JSON list of C-alpha atoms in Angstrom, two decimals:
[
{"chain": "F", "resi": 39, "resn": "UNK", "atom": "CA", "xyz": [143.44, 128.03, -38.47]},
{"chain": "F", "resi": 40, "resn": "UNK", "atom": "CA", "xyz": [141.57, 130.92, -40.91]},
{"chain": "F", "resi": 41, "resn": "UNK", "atom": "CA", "xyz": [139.06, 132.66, -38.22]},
{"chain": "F", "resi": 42, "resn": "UNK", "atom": "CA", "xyz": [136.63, 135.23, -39.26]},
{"chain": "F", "resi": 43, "resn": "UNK", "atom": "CA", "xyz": [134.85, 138.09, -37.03]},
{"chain": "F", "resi": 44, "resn": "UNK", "atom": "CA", "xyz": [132.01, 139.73, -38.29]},
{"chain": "F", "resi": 45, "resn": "UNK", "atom": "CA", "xyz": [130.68, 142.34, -35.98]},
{"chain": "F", "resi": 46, "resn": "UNK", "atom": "CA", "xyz": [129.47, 145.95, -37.40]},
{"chain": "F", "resi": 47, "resn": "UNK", "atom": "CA", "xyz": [131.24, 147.52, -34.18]},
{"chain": "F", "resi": 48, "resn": "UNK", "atom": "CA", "xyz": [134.83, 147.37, -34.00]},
{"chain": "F", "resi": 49, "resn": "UNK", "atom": "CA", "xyz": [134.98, 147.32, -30.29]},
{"chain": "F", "resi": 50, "resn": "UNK", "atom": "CA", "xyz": [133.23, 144.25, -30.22]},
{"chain": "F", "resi": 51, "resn": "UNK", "atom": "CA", "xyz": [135.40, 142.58, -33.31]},
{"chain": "F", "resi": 52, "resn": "UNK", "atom": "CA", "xyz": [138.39, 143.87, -31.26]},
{"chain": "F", "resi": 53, "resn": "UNK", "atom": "CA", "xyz": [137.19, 142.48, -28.01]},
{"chain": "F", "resi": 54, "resn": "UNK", "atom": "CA", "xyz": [136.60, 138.74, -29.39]},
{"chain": "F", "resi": 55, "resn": "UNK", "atom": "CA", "xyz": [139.70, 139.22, -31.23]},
{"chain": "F", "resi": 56, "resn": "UNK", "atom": "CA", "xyz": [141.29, 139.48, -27.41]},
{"chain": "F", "resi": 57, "resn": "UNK", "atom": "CA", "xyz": [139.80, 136.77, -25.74]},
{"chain": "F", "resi": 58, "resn": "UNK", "atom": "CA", "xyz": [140.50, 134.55, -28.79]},
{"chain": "F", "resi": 59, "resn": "UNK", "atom": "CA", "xyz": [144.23, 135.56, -28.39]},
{"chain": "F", "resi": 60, "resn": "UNK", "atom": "CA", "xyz": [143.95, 134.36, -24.35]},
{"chain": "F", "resi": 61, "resn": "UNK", "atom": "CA", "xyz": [143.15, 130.50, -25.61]},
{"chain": "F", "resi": 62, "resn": "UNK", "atom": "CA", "xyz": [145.79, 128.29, -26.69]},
{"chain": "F", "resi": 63, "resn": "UNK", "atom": "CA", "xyz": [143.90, 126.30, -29.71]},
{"chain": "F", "resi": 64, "resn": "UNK", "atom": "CA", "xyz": [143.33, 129.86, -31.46]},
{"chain": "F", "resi": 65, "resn": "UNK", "atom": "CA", "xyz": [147.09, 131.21, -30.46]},
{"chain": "F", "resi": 66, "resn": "UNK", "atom": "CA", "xyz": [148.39, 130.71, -34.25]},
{"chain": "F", "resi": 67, "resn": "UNK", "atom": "CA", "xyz": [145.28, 131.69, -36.23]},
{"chain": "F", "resi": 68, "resn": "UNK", "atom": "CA", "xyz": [144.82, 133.82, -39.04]},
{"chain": "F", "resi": 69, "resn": "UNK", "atom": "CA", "xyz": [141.94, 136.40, -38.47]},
{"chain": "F", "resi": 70, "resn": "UNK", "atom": "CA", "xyz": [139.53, 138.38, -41.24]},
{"chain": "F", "resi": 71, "resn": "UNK", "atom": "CA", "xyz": [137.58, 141.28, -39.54]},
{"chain": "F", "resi": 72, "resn": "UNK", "atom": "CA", "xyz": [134.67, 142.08, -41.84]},
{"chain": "F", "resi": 73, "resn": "UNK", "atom": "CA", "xyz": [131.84, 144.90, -40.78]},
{"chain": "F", "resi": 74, "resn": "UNK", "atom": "CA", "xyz": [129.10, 143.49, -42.46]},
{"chain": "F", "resi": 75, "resn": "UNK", "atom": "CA", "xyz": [127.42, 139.93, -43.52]},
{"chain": "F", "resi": 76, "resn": "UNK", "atom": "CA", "xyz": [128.25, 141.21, -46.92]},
{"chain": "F", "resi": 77, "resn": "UNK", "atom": "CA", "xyz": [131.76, 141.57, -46.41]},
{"chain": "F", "resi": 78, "resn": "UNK", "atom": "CA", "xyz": [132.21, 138.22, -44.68]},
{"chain": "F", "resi": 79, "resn": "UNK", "atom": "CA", "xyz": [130.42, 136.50, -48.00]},
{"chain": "F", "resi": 80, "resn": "UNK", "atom": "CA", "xyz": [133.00, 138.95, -50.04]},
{"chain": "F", "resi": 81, "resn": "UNK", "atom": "CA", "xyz": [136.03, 137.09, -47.64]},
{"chain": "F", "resi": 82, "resn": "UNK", "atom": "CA", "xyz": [135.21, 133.63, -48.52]},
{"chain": "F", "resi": 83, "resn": "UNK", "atom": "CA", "xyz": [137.82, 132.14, -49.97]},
{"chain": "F", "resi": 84, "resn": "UNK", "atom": "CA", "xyz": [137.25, 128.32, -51.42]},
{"chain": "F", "resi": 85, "resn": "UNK", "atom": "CA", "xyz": [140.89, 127.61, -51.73]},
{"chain": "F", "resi": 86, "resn": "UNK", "atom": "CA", "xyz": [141.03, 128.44, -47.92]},
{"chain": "F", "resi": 87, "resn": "UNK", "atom": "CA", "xyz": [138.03, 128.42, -46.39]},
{"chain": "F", "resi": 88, "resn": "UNK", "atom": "CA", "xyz": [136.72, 129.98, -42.66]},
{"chain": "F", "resi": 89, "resn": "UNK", "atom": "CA", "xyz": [137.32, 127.38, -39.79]},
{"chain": "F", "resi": 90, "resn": "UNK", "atom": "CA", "xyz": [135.41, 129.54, -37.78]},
{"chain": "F", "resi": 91, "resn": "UNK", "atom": "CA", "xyz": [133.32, 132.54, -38.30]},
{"chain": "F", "resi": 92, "resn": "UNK", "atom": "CA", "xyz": [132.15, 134.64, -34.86]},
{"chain": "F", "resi": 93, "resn": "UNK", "atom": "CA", "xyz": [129.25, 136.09, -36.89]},
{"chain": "F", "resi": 94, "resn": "UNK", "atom": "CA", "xyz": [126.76, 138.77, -34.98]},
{"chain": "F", "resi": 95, "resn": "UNK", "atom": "CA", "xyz": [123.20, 138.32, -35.29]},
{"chain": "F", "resi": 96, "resn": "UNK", "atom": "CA", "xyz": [122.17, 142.17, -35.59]},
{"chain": "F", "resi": 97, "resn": "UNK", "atom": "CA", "xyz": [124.16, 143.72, -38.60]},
{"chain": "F", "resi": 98, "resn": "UNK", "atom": "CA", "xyz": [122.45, 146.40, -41.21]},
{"chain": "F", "resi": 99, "resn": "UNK", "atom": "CA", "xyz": [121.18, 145.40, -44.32]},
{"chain": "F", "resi": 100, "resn": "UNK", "atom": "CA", "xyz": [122.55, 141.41, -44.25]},
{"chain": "F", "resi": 101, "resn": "UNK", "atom": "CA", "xyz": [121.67, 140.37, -40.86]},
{"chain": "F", "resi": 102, "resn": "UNK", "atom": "CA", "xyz": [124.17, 137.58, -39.10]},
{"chain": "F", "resi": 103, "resn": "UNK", "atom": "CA", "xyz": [121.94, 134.48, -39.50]},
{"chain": "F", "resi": 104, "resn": "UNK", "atom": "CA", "xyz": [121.33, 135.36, -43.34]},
{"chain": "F", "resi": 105, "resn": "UNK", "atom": "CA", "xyz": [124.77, 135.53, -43.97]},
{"chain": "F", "resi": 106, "resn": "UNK", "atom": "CA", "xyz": [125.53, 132.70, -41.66]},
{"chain": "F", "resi": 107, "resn": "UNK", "atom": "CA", "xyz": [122.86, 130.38, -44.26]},
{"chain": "F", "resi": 108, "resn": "UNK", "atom": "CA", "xyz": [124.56, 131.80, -46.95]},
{"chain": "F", "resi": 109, "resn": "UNK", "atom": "CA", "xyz": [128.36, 131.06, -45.19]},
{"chain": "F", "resi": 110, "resn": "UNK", "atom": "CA", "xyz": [127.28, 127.44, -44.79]},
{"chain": "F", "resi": 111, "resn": "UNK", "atom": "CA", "xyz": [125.54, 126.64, -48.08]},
{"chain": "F", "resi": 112, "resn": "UNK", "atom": "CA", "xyz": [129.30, 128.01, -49.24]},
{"chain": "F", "resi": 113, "resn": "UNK", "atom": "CA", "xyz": [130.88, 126.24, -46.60]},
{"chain": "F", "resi": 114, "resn": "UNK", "atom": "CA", "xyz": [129.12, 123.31, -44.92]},
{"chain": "F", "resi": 115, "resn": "UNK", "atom": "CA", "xyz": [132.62, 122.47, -42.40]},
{"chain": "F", "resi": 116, "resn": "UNK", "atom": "CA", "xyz": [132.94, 125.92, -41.32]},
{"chain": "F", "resi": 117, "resn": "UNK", "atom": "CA", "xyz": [131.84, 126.34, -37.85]},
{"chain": "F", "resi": 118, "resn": "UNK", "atom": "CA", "xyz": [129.67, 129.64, -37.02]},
{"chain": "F", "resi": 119, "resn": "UNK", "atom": "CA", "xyz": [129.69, 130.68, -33.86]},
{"chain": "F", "resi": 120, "resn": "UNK", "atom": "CA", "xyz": [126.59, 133.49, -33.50]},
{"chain": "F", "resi": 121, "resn": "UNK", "atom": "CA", "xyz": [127.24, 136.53, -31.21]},
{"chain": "F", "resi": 122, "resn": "UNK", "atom": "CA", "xyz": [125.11, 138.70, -29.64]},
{"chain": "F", "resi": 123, "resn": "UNK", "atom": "CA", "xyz": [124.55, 141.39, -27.38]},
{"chain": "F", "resi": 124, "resn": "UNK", "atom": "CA", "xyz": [120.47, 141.23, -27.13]},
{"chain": "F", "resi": 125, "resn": "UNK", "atom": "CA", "xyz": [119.45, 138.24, -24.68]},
{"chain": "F", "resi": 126, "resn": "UNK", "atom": "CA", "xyz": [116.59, 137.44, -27.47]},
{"chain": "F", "resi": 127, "resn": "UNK", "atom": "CA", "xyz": [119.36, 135.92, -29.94]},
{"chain": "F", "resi": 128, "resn": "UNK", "atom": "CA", "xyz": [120.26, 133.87, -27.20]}
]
């Protein structure tokens, strides 16, 4: 499975990362750690596209959900999972 985490604060990529690692289904994944919505587009690979992306919603410059509408006009099948640490995005 090719999993993406997009967070601009590596303690948060890091702590998905972690509880990813805890759940069986995501034990053998490959994982892309990009800091920025621009970064994640930069990632996409069509030959092996994102199962999953963990994308947060409040990034500079690109925020999460534009890149997320971008991701999925790329990649319809790819599931994107939004993360957030402001109850608003919730």
């Amino acid at each position: 499975m090719n999993i993406a985490i997009c967070d601009d604060d590596k303690v948060f990529r890091e702590k998905i990362r972690t509880q990813l690692s805890e759940v069986e289904f995501f034990k053998d994944s490959d994982y892309v750690f990009c800091q920025t919505g621009e970064e994640l587009l930069e990632a996409y690979n069509p030959q092996n596209p994102f199962d999953f992306v963990f994308l947060d919603v409040d990034m500079p410059k690109m925020n999460g959900l534009e890149a997320g509408e971008k991701l999925n006009k790329l990649s319809p099948k790819t599931i994107i999972i939004f993360v957030s640490s402001y109850p608003q995005f919730a």
